[in-house]
Amino acid sequence: GIRDIGVTGVQTCALPIYDCLLSHPSRRRPLAFDTTLTCPLLPSYLAAAVTDSDAIFLSKAADKISKHAAGCDSLGQDFIPFVLTTLGGVGPPAFRQTIRDIFASLVAQSIASGATGRDVSFAFFDLQQTIQASIARSNYQTVDRHTQPTG
């Protein structure tokens, strides 16, 4: 898993500032994530999504940044919003690049230590599966909640 490859300090936050805090020696400051799950088929996003696949991510990310970035910065943490869609999309682009950068650094460290980097690849695969399972679970819960017979 992710802890097996040297990512330490993964924790959740009881405060309404972020959902997860990731610490790793390759990062100057801990990285706080705040996660949002949204549906790109909602009328408020659909028109923009036709012309820009990142529109929903950028819109939701801007909301999260305005709410949480200053608070995280005051705690000595970097902040990045993590937006998932019910169709399996992950964004915004800055989040995707941050995850790629973190895992590239971990692969380089693994190889430099004489390993193959496969452990990091497997951890990245586990992360992707966890995200997909979370989306599937949320979709099921939404459908189940809306299809239950009412009294």
N, CA and C of each residue as an Amber inpcrd file, in Angstrom:
protein
   453
   0.8180000  -1.1920000   0.0000000   0.0000000   0.0000000   0.0000000
   0.8540000   1.2450000   0.0000000   0.2030000   2.3580000   0.1170000
   0.8950000   3.6420000   0.0390000   1.8710000   3.8350000   1.1940000
   1.5660000   3.3350000   2.3650000   2.4860000   3.4670000   3.4950000
   3.7340000   2.6070000   3.2990000   3.6150000   1.5350000   2.5420000
   4.7400000   0.6390000   2.3090000   5.8330000   1.2580000   1.4430000
   5.5310000   2.3400000   0.7460000   6.5220000   2.9520000  -0.1410000
   7.0880000   4.2460000   0.4340000   6.9040000   4.4510000   1.7270000
   7.5440000   5.5860000   2.3770000   6.6770000   6.8080000   2.5310000
   5.4110000   6.7560000   2.1220000   4.5310000   7.8840000   2.3530000
   4.0730000   7.7850000   3.7930000   4.4600000   8.7740000   4.5780000
   4.1630000   8.7380000   6.0000000   3.1490000   9.8020000   6.3490000
   2.5940000   9.6860000   7.4930000   1.7230000  10.7410000   7.9970000
   0.4320000  10.8850000   7.2210000  -0.0250000   9.8350000   6.5400000
  -1.3210000   9.9200000   5.8960000  -2.3510000   9.8780000   7.0030000
  -3.1200000  10.9330000   7.1130000  -4.0920000  11.0150000   8.1880000
  -5.3010000  11.7980000   7.7290000  -6.3960000  11.6130000   8.4290000
  -7.5840000  12.3980000   8.1590000  -7.6540000  13.5270000   9.1670000
  -8.4680000  14.5120000   8.8600000  -8.5420000  15.6980000   9.7000000
  -9.9390000  15.8330000  10.2860000 -10.0240000  16.1040000  11.5710000
 -11.3140000  16.3270000  12.2140000 -11.8150000  17.7470000  11.9660000
 -10.9210000  18.6320000  11.5530000 -11.3070000  20.0100000  11.2550000
 -11.9010000  20.0730000   9.8470000 -12.7260000  21.0710000   9.5620000
 -13.3250000  21.1600000   8.2280000 -12.3920000  21.8030000   7.1950000
 -11.0880000  21.5840000   7.3150000 -10.1420000  22.1940000   6.3890000
  -9.7590000  21.2270000   5.2780000  -9.5080000  19.9690000   5.5970000
  -9.0970000  19.0080000   4.5770000  -9.5260000  17.6080000   4.9850000
  -9.5030000  16.7010000   4.0000000  -9.8860000  15.3120000   4.2470000
  -8.6990000  14.4170000   4.5620000  -7.5430000  14.7300000   3.9960000
  -6.3750000  13.8690000   4.1410000  -5.1180000  14.7190000   4.0850000
  -4.1240000  14.3560000   4.8770000  -2.8380000  15.0500000   4.8920000
  -1.7520000  14.0360000   4.5840000  -0.9470000  14.3280000   3.5790000
   0.1100000  13.4180000   3.1480000   1.4640000  14.0640000   3.4260000
   2.3160000  13.3390000   4.1260000   3.6810000  13.8060000   4.4010000
   4.6540000  12.8260000   3.7770000   5.7110000  13.3420000   3.1840000
   6.7430000  12.4980000   2.5960000   8.0400000  13.2960000   2.5420000
   9.1750000  12.6550000   2.7410000  10.4530000  13.3730000   2.7220000
  10.7120000  14.1370000   1.4230000  10.0990000  13.7290000   0.3160000
  10.3170000  14.4280000  -0.9480000   9.5560000  15.7520000  -1.0140000
   8.6510000  15.9720000  -0.0880000   7.8520000  17.2050000  -0.0730000
   8.3770000  18.1500000   0.9990000   8.4580000  19.4050000   0.6400000
   8.9100000  20.4310000   1.5790000   7.9020000  20.6300000   2.7130000
   6.6190000  20.6060000   2.3610000   5.5470000  20.7690000   3.3440000
   4.5220000  19.6520000   3.1650000   3.8010000  19.2980000   4.2130000
   2.7340000  18.3040000   4.0520000   1.7090000  18.8010000   3.0270000
   1.0460000  17.8640000   2.3920000   0.0670000  18.1850000   1.3490000
  -1.3230000  17.7840000   1.8300000  -2.1940000  18.7620000   1.9570000
  -3.5710000  18.5200000   2.3860000  -4.4620000  18.3800000   1.1530000
  -5.3290000  17.3700000   1.1760000  -6.2960000  17.1400000   0.1100000
  -7.6970000  17.3780000   0.6650000  -8.5450000  17.9490000  -0.1400000
  -9.9690000  17.9930000   0.1810000 -10.6950000  17.3920000  -1.0120000
 -11.5100000  16.3870000  -0.7500000 -12.1230000  15.5960000  -1.8090000
 -13.5730000  15.9790000  -2.0370000 -13.9460000  16.0250000  -3.3130000
 -15.3240000  16.2920000  -3.7230000 -15.7160000  15.2680000  -4.7680000
 -16.9090000  14.7210000  -4.6380000 -17.4750000  13.8450000  -5.6630000
 -18.6400000  14.5820000  -6.2950000 -18.6330000  14.6780000  -7.6140000
 -19.6780000  15.4240000  -8.3050000 -20.0900000  14.7130000  -9.5870000
 -21.2450000  15.0790000 -10.0910000 -21.7710000  14.4540000 -11.3020000
 -21.6310000  15.4060000 -12.4830000 -20.8870000  15.0130000 -13.5190000
 -20.6960000  15.9040000 -14.6660000 -21.9370000  16.0110000 -15.5590000
 -22.9550000  15.2180000 -15.2690000 -24.1740000  15.2660000 -16.0800000
 -25.1960000  16.2670000 -15.5520000 -24.8850000  16.9260000 -14.4480000
 -25.7850000  17.9530000 -13.9310000 -25.8730000  19.0980000 -14.9310000
 -27.0230000  19.6930000 -15.0750000 -27.1810000  20.7850000 -16.0460000
 -26.1790000  21.9270000 -15.8540000 -25.7930000  22.1870000 -14.6060000
 -24.8570000  23.2880000 -14.3490000 -23.4640000  23.0280000 -14.9130000
 -23.1180000  21.7750000 -15.2080000 -21.7880000  21.4480000 -15.7300000
 -21.8080000  20.9390000 -17.1680000 -22.9270000  20.4320000 -17.6030000
 -22.9940000  19.7260000 -18.8760000 -22.5730000  20.5900000 -20.0610000
 -23.0520000  21.8170000 -20.1460000 -22.7140000  22.6760000 -21.2850000
 -21.2060000  22.9180000 -21.3770000 -20.5800000  23.1920000 -20.2360000
 -19.1290000  23.4380000 -20.2320000 -18.3560000  22.1590000 -20.5350000
 -18.8770000  21.0240000 -20.0740000 -18.1770000  19.7460000 -20.2680000
 -18.1070000  19.3460000 -21.7400000 -19.0360000  19.8320000 -22.5400000
 -19.0410000  19.5190000 -23.9700000 -17.8050000  20.0990000 -24.6520000
 -17.3290000  21.2400000 -24.1820000 -16.1820000  21.8910000 -24.8200000
 -14.8790000  21.7590000 -24.0510000 -14.9580000  21.4110000 -22.7500000
 -13.7400000  21.3420000 -21.9340000 -13.8900000  20.2310000 -20.8930000
 -13.1330000  19.1740000 -21.0600000 -13.2580000  18.0430000 -20.1440000
 -12.8020000  18.3790000 -18.7210000 -12.0310000  19.4320000 -18.5490000
 -11.5830000  19.8230000 -17.2060000 -12.4640000  20.8820000 -16.5610000
 -13.5080000  21.3370000 -17.2450000 -14.3340000  22.4310000 -16.7230000
 -14.9000000  22.1250000 -15.3470000 -15.4510000  20.9380000 -15.1560000
 -16.0480000  20.5930000 -13.8630000 -14.9780000  20.5370000 -12.7700000
 -13.8040000  20.0330000 -13.1160000 -12.7250000  19.9530000 -12.1300000
 -12.2630000  21.3470000 -11.7250000 -12.1000000  22.2150000 -12.6990000
 -11.6090000  23.5690000 -12.4230000 -12.6250000  24.3660000 -11.6120000
 -13.9060000  24.1910000 -11.9140000 -14.9470000  24.8980000 -11.1800000
 -14.9900000  24.4500000  -9.7250000 -15.0300000  23.1520000  -9.5030000
 -15.0720000  22.6260000  -8.1370000 -13.7860000  22.9380000  -7.3820000
 -12.6400000  22.8670000  -8.0750000 -11.3560000  23.1570000  -7.4360000
 -11.2970000  24.6120000  -6.9770000 -11.7910000  25.5250000  -7.7940000
 -11.7830000  26.9460000  -7.4200000 -12.5800000  27.1670000  -6.1340000
 -13.7250000  26.4860000  -6.0150000 -14.5230000  26.5960000  -4.7860000
 -13.7290000  26.1050000  -3.5770000 -13.0870000  24.9500000  -3.7190000
 -12.3280000  24.3650000  -2.6130000 -11.1200000  25.2330000  -2.2330000
 -10.4340000  25.7450000  -3.2360000  -9.2640000  26.5940000  -2.9720000
  -9.6770000  27.8420000  -2.2050000 -10.7850000  28.4570000  -2.6190000
 -11.2240000  29.6760000  -1.9250000 -11.6260000  29.3900000  -0.4820000
 -12.0960000  28.1880000  -0.2030000 -12.5180000  27.8350000   1.1560000
 -11.3680000  27.3790000   2.0520000 -10.3860000  26.6590000   1.4940000
  -9.4380000  25.9460000   2.3580000  -7.9520000  26.2910000   2.2020000
  -7.5450000  26.8710000   1.1010000  -6.1110000  27.0670000   0.8520000
  -5.4520000  27.9530000   1.9000000  -6.0730000  29.0660000   2.2540000
  -5.4590000  29.9750000   3.2280000  -5.3310000  29.3050000   4.6000000
  -6.3530000  28.5570000   5.0060000  -6.2910000  27.8620000   6.2970000
  -5.1750000  26.8390000   6.3420000  -5.0170000  26.0910000   5.2600000
  -3.9310000  25.1010000   5.2110000  -2.5780000  25.7920000   5.2190000
  -2.4590000  26.8820000   4.4630000  -1.1980000  27.6130000   4.4190000
  -0.8280000  28.1270000   5.8070000  -1.8190000  28.6020000   6.5520000
  -1.5420000  29.1050000   7.9050000  -1.0770000  27.9850000   8.8430000
  -1.4030000  26.7260000   8.4830000  -0.9560000  25.5650000   9.2620000
   0.3580000  24.9910000   8.7240000   0.9550000  25.6620000   7.7200000
   2.2110000  25.1820000   7.1440000   2.0320000  24.0230000   6.1890000
   0.8750000  23.9470000   5.5440000   0.5640000  22.8450000   4.6320000
   0.2330000  23.3850000   3.2480000   0.6310000  22.6430000   2.2310000
   0.1600000  22.9360000   0.8780000  -1.2320000  22.3430000   0.7560000
  -2.0420000  22.9040000  -0.1240000  -3.4150000  22.4280000  -0.3030000
  -3.6730000  22.1510000  -1.7750000  -4.3710000  21.0550000  -2.0290000
  -4.8050000  20.7700000  -3.3900000  -6.1690000  20.0890000  -3.3290000
  -7.1130000  20.5900000  -4.1190000  -8.4100000  19.9310000  -4.1660000
  -8.3330000  18.6550000  -4.9970000  -9.1230000  17.6790000  -4.6170000
  -9.1820000  16.3850000  -5.2840000 -10.6410000  16.1890000  -5.6910000
 -10.9220000  16.3210000  -6.9810000 -12.2890000  16.2480000  -7.4860000
 -12.4670000  14.9530000  -8.2660000 -13.4830000  14.1940000  -7.8740000
 -13.8530000  12.9670000  -8.5760000 -15.2130000  13.1710000  -9.1980000
 -15.4330000  12.5490000 -10.3640000 -16.7780000  12.5710000 -10.9260000
 -17.3860000  11.1820000 -10.8060000 -18.6970000  11.1410000 -10.8820000
 -19.4170000   9.8770000 -10.7810000 -19.1380000   8.9710000 -11.9730000
 -18.5200000   9.5160000 -13.0090000 -18.1530000   8.7090000 -14.1850000
 -16.7000000   8.2400000 -14.1260000 -16.0100000   8.5470000 -13.0390000
 -14.6400000   8.0740000 -12.8630000 -13.5620000   9.0780000 -13.1980000
 -13.9320000  10.2960000 -13.5090000 -12.9340000  11.3320000 -13.7940000
 -12.2240000  11.7880000 -12.5350000 -10.9670000  12.1690000 -12.6880000
 -10.1520000  12.6510000 -11.5760000  -9.5040000  13.9580000 -11.9970000
  -9.5580000  14.9400000 -11.1480000  -8.9530000  16.2290000 -11.4680000
  -8.8360000  17.0710000 -10.2090000  -8.4820000  18.3090000 -10.3840000
  -8.1700000  19.0400000 -11.6020000  -6.7970000  18.6440000 -12.1530000
  -6.3920000  19.2360000 -13.2720000  -5.0840000  18.8840000 -13.8410000
  -3.9380000  19.0260000 -12.8370000  -3.9840000  20.0280000 -11.9780000
  -2.9110000  20.2130000 -10.9870000  -2.8540000  19.0340000 -10.0150000
  -4.0090000  18.4530000  -9.6680000  -4.0160000  17.2800000  -8.7980000
  -3.3760000  16.0960000  -9.5170000  -3.7830000  15.8690000 -10.7620000
  -3.2230000  14.7400000 -11.5180000  -1.7050000  14.8740000 -11.6450000
  -1.2290000  16.0970000 -11.9030000   0.2150000  16.3110000 -12.0410000
   0.9240000  16.1120000 -10.7080000   0.3220000  16.5640000  -9.6220000
   0.9250000  16.3860000  -8.2920000   1.0910000  14.9100000  -7.9680000
   0.0640000  14.1160000  -8.2430000   0.1490000  12.6770000  -7.9750000
   1.2260000  12.0430000  -8.8560000   1.2790000  12.4280000 -10.1250000
   2.3360000  11.8990000 -11.0130000   3.7170000  12.2610000 -10.4840000
   3.8860000  13.5100000 -10.0490000   5.1820000  13.9600000  -9.5270000
   5.5810000  13.1870000  -8.2730000   4.6300000  12.9870000  -7.3700000
   4.9210000  12.2440000  -6.1370000   5.3610000  10.8230000  -6.4660000
   4.6010000  10.1540000  -7.3310000   4.9390000   8.7670000  -7.6450000
   6.2150000   8.6710000  -8.4860000   6.4830000   9.6350000  -9.3490000
   7.7440000   9.6300000 -10.1060000   8.9270000   9.7600000  -9.1530000
   8.7970000  10.6140000  -8.1470000   9.8540000  10.7740000  -7.1510000
  10.0540000   9.4750000  -6.3650000   8.9430000   8.8200000  -6.0330000
   9.0340000   7.5600000  -5.2860000   9.6600000   6.4490000  -6.1300000
   9.3380000   6.4110000  -7.4200000   9.9540000   5.4170000  -8.3140000
  11.4550000   5.6690000  -8.4000000  11.8400000   6.9290000  -8.5700000
  13.2660000   7.2670000  -8.6510000  14.0020000   6.8580000  -7.3780000
  13.3800000   7.1060000  -6.2230000  13.9910000   6.7020000  -4.9490000
  14.1100000   5.1850000  -4.8600000  13.0900000   4.4950000  -5.3120000
  13.0990000   3.0280000  -5.2770000  14.2350000   2.4870000  -6.1380000
  14.3550000   3.0150000  -7.3420000  15.4040000   2.5530000  -8.2590000
  16.7810000   2.9180000  -7.7190000  16.9180000   4.1170000  -7.1590000
  18.2050000   4.5390000  -6.6000000  18.6410000   3.6470000  -5.4360000
  17.6690000   3.0650000  -4.7520000  18.0070000   2.1930000  -3.6270000
  18.2650000   0.7530000  -4.0700000  18.2220000   0.5180000  -5.3840000
  18.5120000  -0.8130000  -5.8980000  17.2780000  -1.6580000  -6.1860000
  16.1060000  -1.1240000  -5.9260000  14.8680000  -1.8570000  -6.2160000
  14.4500000  -1.5730000  -7.6680000  13.3410000  -2.1360000  -8.0690000
  12.8860000  -1.9870000  -9.4560000  11.8460000  -0.8980000  -9.6480000
  11.2590000  -0.4090000  -8.5690000  10.1710000   0.5550000  -8.6720000
   8.8050000  -0.1090000  -8.7510000   8.7990000  -1.4470000  -8.8220000
   7.5190000  -2.1610000  -8.9180000   6.6560000  -1.9520000  -7.6850000
   7.2880000  -1.8380000  -6.5150000   6.5120000  -1.6150000  -5.2960000
   5.7120000  -0.3180000  -5.3900000   6.3310000   0.7020000  -5.9650000
   5.6520000   1.9830000  -6.1340000   4.5450000   1.8610000  -7.1750000
   4.8140000   1.1520000  -8.2500000   3.7920000   0.9450000  -9.2730000
   2.5760000   0.2360000  -8.6940000   2.8210000  -0.7790000  -7.8600000
   1.7110000  -1.4870000  -7.2330000   0.9410000  -0.5730000  -6.2750000
   1.6440000   0.2870000  -5.5510000   0.9700000   1.2230000  -4.6450000
   0.1100000   2.2070000  -5.4370000   0.6290000   2.6620000  -6.5830000
  -0.1460000   3.5700000  -7.4330000  -1.3890000   2.8600000  -7.9600000
  -1.2420000   1.6020000  -8.3620000  -2.3680000   0.8040000  -8.8270000
  -3.3970000   0.6380000  -7.7050000  -2.9210000   0.3770000  -6.4730000
  -3.8230000   0.2670000  -5.3230000  -4.5910000   1.5670000  -5.1040000
  -3.9020000   2.6940000  -5.2420000  -4.5520000   3.9930000  -5.0880000
  -5.6580000   4.1550000  -6.1320000  -5.3600000   3.8060000  -7.3880000
  -6.3670000   3.9240000  -8.4420000  -7.5640000   3.0170000  -8.1560000
  -7.3160000   1.8060000  -7.7070000  -8.4150000   0.8920000  -7.3920000
  -9.2580000   1.4150000  -6.2240000  -8.6120000   1.9890000  -5.2400000
  -9.3330000   2.5440000  -4.0990000 -10.2450000   3.6800000  -4.5440000
  -9.7330000   4.5270000  -5.4220000 -10.5410000   5.6300000  -5.9490000
 -11.7400000   5.0770000  -6.7160000 -11.4990000   4.1130000  -7.5890000
 -12.5920000   3.5360000  -8.3730000 -13.6260000   2.8680000  -7.4690000
 -13.1900000   2.1750000  -6.4490000 -14.1190000   1.5260000  -5.5220000
 -14.9430000   2.5690000  -4.7660000 -14.3170000   3.6720000  -4.3900000
 -15.0360000   4.7380000  -3.6920000 -16.1130000   5.3440000  -4.5830000
 -15.7810000   5.5460000  -5.8470000 -16.7610000   6.0890000  -6.7880000
 -17.9170000   5.1080000  -6.9630000 -17.6020000   3.8510000  -7.1560000
 -18.6500000   2.8400000  -7.3400000 -19.5510000   2.7660000  -6.1090000
 -18.9410000   2.8020000  -4.9190000 -19.7140000   2.7470000  -3.6760000
 -20.6330000   3.9670000  -3.5680000 -20.1140000   5.1430000  -3.8670000
 -20.9290000   6.3610000  -3.7950000 -22.0640000   6.3340000  -4.8100000
 -21.7770000   5.8540000  -6.0180000 -22.8350000   5.7450000  -7.0320000
 -23.9210000   4.7780000  -6.5720000 -23.5090000   3.6370000  -6.0370000
 -24.4860000   2.6580000  -5.5430000 -25.3450000   3.2680000  -4.4390000
 -24.7150000   3.9360000  -3.4880000 -25.4540000   4.5280000  -2.3760000
 -26.4520000   5.5730000  -2.8620000 -26.0590000   6.3460000  -3.8520000
 -26.9660000   7.3560000  -4.4030000 -28.1580000   6.7070000  -5.0790000
 -27.8990000   5.7220000  -5.9220000 -28.9830000   5.0350000  -6.6020000
 -29.8710000   4.3230000  -5.5900000 -29.2730000   3.6360000  -4.6320000
 -30.0300000   2.9040000  -3.6340000 -30.9280000   3.8480000  -2.8190000
 -30.3760000   4.9760000  -2.4500000 -31.1330000   5.9620000  -1.6530000
 -32.3370000   6.4870000  -2.4340000 -32.1860000   6.6530000  -3.7410000
 -33.2470000   7.2380000  -4.5550000 -34.2230000   6.2130000  -5.1080000
 -33.9430000   4.9360000  -4.9120000 -34.8350000   3.9150000  -5.4390000
 -35.5450000   3.1290000  -4.3410000 -35.3390000   3.5120000  -3.0870000
 -36.0050000   2.8390000  -1.9770000 -37.4830000   3.2390000  -1.9640000
 -38.3600000   2.2670000  -1.7130000 -39.7760000   2.6060000  -1.6230000
 -40.0210000   3.5820000  -0.4670000 -40.8860000   4.5160000  -0.6920000
 -41.2100000   5.4660000   0.3730000 -42.5050000   5.0640000   1.0350000
 -42.5890000   5.3350000   2.3150000 -43.5870000   4.9460000   3.2230000
 -44.9720000   4.9350000   2.9080000
